[in-house]
Coordinates of C-alpha atoms in Angstrom, one line a residue:
Y23 CA 249.7 -27.8 -1.4
I24 CA 248.6 -29.8 1.3
T25 CA 246.3 -33.1 0.7
H26 CA 244.3 -34.4 3.6
L27 CA 242.9 -38.1 3.0
S28 CA 239.9 -39.0 5.2
A29 CA 237.8 -42.0 4.6
M30 CA 236.6 -41.7 1.1
T31 CA 237.1 -38.0 0.8
V32 CA 240.3 -36.0 -0.1
A33 CA 240.9 -32.2 0.8
H34 CA 243.1 -30.1 -0.9
G35 CA 244.6 -27.0 0.3
T36 CA 247.5 -24.6 1.5
P37 CA 249.8 -25.1 4.5
D38 CA 247.1 -23.7 6.5
L39 CA 245.1 -27.0 6.1
Y40 CA 247.8 -29.0 7.6
S41 CA 248.1 -26.5 10.6
A42 CA 244.6 -26.8 11.2
K43 CA 244.3 -30.6 11.3
K44 CA 247.5 -30.8 13.2
A45 CA 246.2 -28.6 15.8
T46 CA 243.4 -30.9 16.6
L47 CA 245.6 -33.8 17.2
G48 CA 247.2 -34.7 20.6
Q49 CA 250.8 -36.1 21.2
D50 CA 252.1 -38.8 18.8
P51 CA 254.1 -41.5 20.2
L52 CA 256.0 -41.9 16.9
R53 CA 257.3 -38.4 16.8
S54 CA 260.5 -37.3 18.4
D55 CA 259.0 -33.9 19.4
A56 CA 255.9 -35.4 21.2
D57 CA 255.4 -33.8 24.7
P58 CA 254.4 -36.3 27.1
E59 CA 254.5 -33.8 30.0
L60 CA 252.0 -31.7 28.2
L61 CA 249.8 -34.9 27.8
Y62 CA 250.2 -35.9 31.3
S63 CA 248.8 -32.4 32.5
K64 CA 245.8 -32.7 30.2
I65 CA 245.1 -36.3 31.3
A66 CA 245.5 -35.6 34.9
K67 CA 242.3 -33.4 34.8
S68 CA 240.2 -35.6 32.9
K69 CA 237.2 -37.7 34.3
K70 CA 237.5 -40.0 31.3
S71 CA 238.7 -43.3 31.6
I72 CA 242.2 -44.1 30.1
G73 CA 240.5 -46.5 27.7
R74 CA 238.5 -43.6 26.1
I75 CA 241.6 -41.5 26.3
L76 CA 243.9 -43.7 24.3
M77 CA 241.3 -43.7 21.6
D78 CA 240.8 -40.0 21.6
Q79 CA 243.2 -38.5 18.9
S80 CA 243.1 -35.3 20.8
Y81 CA 245.0 -37.0 23.5
F82 CA 247.1 -39.6 21.9
A83 CA 247.6 -39.4 18.0
G84 CA 247.8 -42.9 16.5
P85 CA 246.6 -45.8 18.8
G86 CA 243.4 -47.6 17.6
N87 CA 241.5 -50.6 19.3
I88 CA 244.1 -53.1 19.2
Y89 CA 246.7 -51.1 20.4
R90 CA 244.4 -49.8 23.2
A91 CA 243.9 -53.3 24.5
E92 CA 247.7 -54.3 24.2
I93 CA 249.1 -51.1 25.5
L94 CA 247.0 -51.0 28.7
F95 CA 247.7 -54.7 29.2
L96 CA 251.5 -54.3 29.1
A97 CA 251.2 -51.1 31.2
G98 CA 249.4 -53.2 33.7
V99 CA 246.5 -50.4 33.8
Y100 CA 242.9 -51.4 33.9
P101 CA 241.0 -49.8 31.2
T102 CA 238.4 -47.8 33.3
T103 CA 240.9 -46.1 35.5
T104 CA 240.2 -42.5 35.2
G105 CA 242.7 -39.9 33.8
M106 CA 242.4 -38.1 37.4
N107 CA 243.3 -41.4 39.0
L108 CA 246.2 -42.4 36.7
D109 CA 249.3 -41.7 38.8
R110 CA 252.4 -40.5 36.9
P111 CA 254.4 -44.0 37.2
S112 CA 251.2 -45.6 35.5
F113 CA 251.2 -42.9 32.9
D114 CA 254.9 -43.2 32.2
K115 CA 254.2 -47.0 31.4
V116 CA 251.3 -46.3 29.2
W117 CA 253.4 -43.8 27.3
N118 CA 256.6 -45.9 27.0
V119 CA 254.7 -49.0 25.9
S120 CA 252.6 -46.9 23.3
V121 CA 256.0 -45.5 21.9
S122 CA 257.5 -49.1 21.8
L123 CA 254.7 -50.9 20.4
L124 CA 253.8 -48.1 17.5
R125 CA 257.5 -48.1 16.6
R126 CA 257.6 -51.8 16.2
G127 CA 254.4 -51.7 14.1
Y128 CA 255.8 -48.9 11.9
D129 CA 259.1 -50.7 11.5
T130 CA 257.7 -54.2 10.8
G131 CA 254.4 -53.3 9.3
S132 CA 252.7 -55.6 11.8
I133 CA 250.7 -55.3 14.8
L134 CA 252.9 -57.7 17.1
T135 CA 252.8 -57.0 20.6
V136 CA 254.2 -60.1 22.1
D137 CA 257.9 -59.6 23.1
P138 CA 260.0 -62.7 23.0
N139 CA 262.4 -61.2 25.2
V140 CA 259.8 -60.4 28.0
D141 CA 257.6 -63.6 27.4
P142 CA 259.6 -66.1 25.5
H143 CA 257.2 -68.9 26.7
V144 CA 254.2 -67.0 25.0
A145 CA 256.2 -66.2 21.8
R146 CA 257.0 -70.0 21.5
R147 CA 253.6 -70.6 21.3
G148 CA 253.3 -68.4 18.2
E149 CA 251.0 -65.9 20.1
R150 CA 251.2 -62.5 18.5
R151 CA 248.9 -60.7 21.2
Y152 CA 248.0 -60.8 24.8
I153 CA 244.3 -60.0 25.2
Y154 CA 242.7 -58.5 22.2
N155 CA 240.0 -60.6 20.7
R156 CA 240.9 -63.4 23.1
S157 CA 238.8 -65.1 25.8
A158 CA 242.0 -66.1 28.0
C159 CA 245.1 -64.1 28.7
A160 CA 248.2 -65.2 26.5
R161 CA 250.3 -64.6 29.5
C162 CA 248.6 -65.6 32.7
G163 CA 245.8 -67.7 31.3
G164 CA 243.3 -65.8 33.1
E165 CA 239.8 -64.9 32.0
V166 CA 239.6 -61.9 29.5
S167 CA 236.6 -59.7 29.8
S168 CA 235.1 -57.5 27.2
W169 CA 232.5 -54.6 27.2
D170 CA 231.5 -51.8 25.1
M171 CA 233.2 -48.5 25.5
A172 CA 232.0 -45.6 23.3
G173 CA 231.0 -48.0 20.7
R174 CA 234.2 -50.2 20.5
T175 CA 235.1 -53.4 22.4
C176 CA 237.2 -52.9 25.3
Y177 CA 239.5 -55.7 26.7
A178 CA 241.0 -56.6 30.2
C179 CA 242.6 -59.4 31.9
E180 CA 240.9 -60.5 34.9
G181 CA 243.5 -62.9 36.2
G182 CA 244.4 -60.5 39.0
G183 CA 248.0 -59.8 38.3
C184 CA 248.1 -58.4 34.7
Q185 CA 245.7 -55.6 35.0
P186 CA 244.7 -55.0 38.8
K187 CA 241.3 -53.4 39.0
I188 CA 241.0 -50.3 41.0
N189 CA 238.1 -49.6 43.2
V190 CA 234.5 -48.9 41.7
E191 CA 234.4 -45.2 42.6
S192 CA 237.3 -44.3 40.4
C193 CA 235.8 -46.3 37.3
D194 CA 233.9 -45.2 34.6
N195 CA 230.2 -46.7 34.3
E196 CA 230.9 -49.1 31.8
S197 CA 228.8 -52.5 31.5
H198 CA 231.0 -55.5 31.7
S199 CA 230.5 -58.7 29.8
K200 CA 232.4 -61.9 30.4
E201 CA 231.8 -63.0 26.8
V202 CA 234.6 -61.7 24.5
K203 CA 233.0 -59.9 21.4
R204 CA 234.8 -60.9 18.4
E205 CA 235.6 -57.8 16.5
K206 CA 235.7 -57.3 12.7
V207 CA 238.5 -54.8 11.9
G208 CA 237.6 -52.6 9.2
K209 CA 239.1 -50.1 7.0
G210 CA 240.6 -47.2 9.0
D211 CA 241.4 -49.2 11.9
D212 CA 244.9 -50.4 10.7
D213 CA 246.1 -48.9 14.3
R214 CA 249.1 -47.1 12.9
A215 CA 250.8 -50.4 12.0
V216 CA 251.7 -48.7 8.5
A217 CA 255.2 -48.8 8.1
G218 CA 257.2 -46.9 5.2
G219 CA 255.9 -48.1 1.9
K220 CA 252.8 -49.5 0.5
K221 CA 253.9 -53.1 0.9
K222 CA 254.2 -52.6 4.6
A223 CA 250.7 -50.9 4.8
K224 CA 249.2 -53.7 2.7
K225 CA 250.7 -56.3 5.0
A226 CA 249.2 -54.6 8.1
K227 CA 245.7 -54.4 6.7
Q228 CA 245.9 -58.0 5.6
Q229 CA 246.9 -59.2 9.3
Q230 CA 243.7 -57.5 10.6
R231 CA 241.2 -59.2 8.5

């Protein structure tokens, strides 16, 4: 029998239940059989912003809001860039960073996005993330803007070099706010940093409170 746990409900069924649920999901950066080619072909036709796409489980299966902010930052992609305007090299960066960060989260049970090998000066300060829930970029010190994107707070570094903004015509119509909105991370937004075993999953949830 197959069990599907969602929020406060549990559904039991045959393997058909698993097949039906899996069919609704996109490519999982943690799976060895993920197909980034298929994902890119789908994204390249989309008028949605990459910020929305990363949170859409029918495209990317796994990332949540913390990872969205940090993945796009490390890939150097501005959140409002549409799928149609995301070139292949930029997509490859987004995908590779997604694989790297989610794997680290899975292995450590922690959403730790600052890499001491890439940004040793940032790591020495004890920083764990670059822009999520921050008013200033941990890397360049530039201002971090935040705005509502489909009901969740989206973040971007406005320093100029970390996430270059594309022209207005290729962006979603999202209202920007210079005041960072502090998010309360609730249940269900553990951003896939739930490594094997209950101990790591519990640790991940505690770090987001």
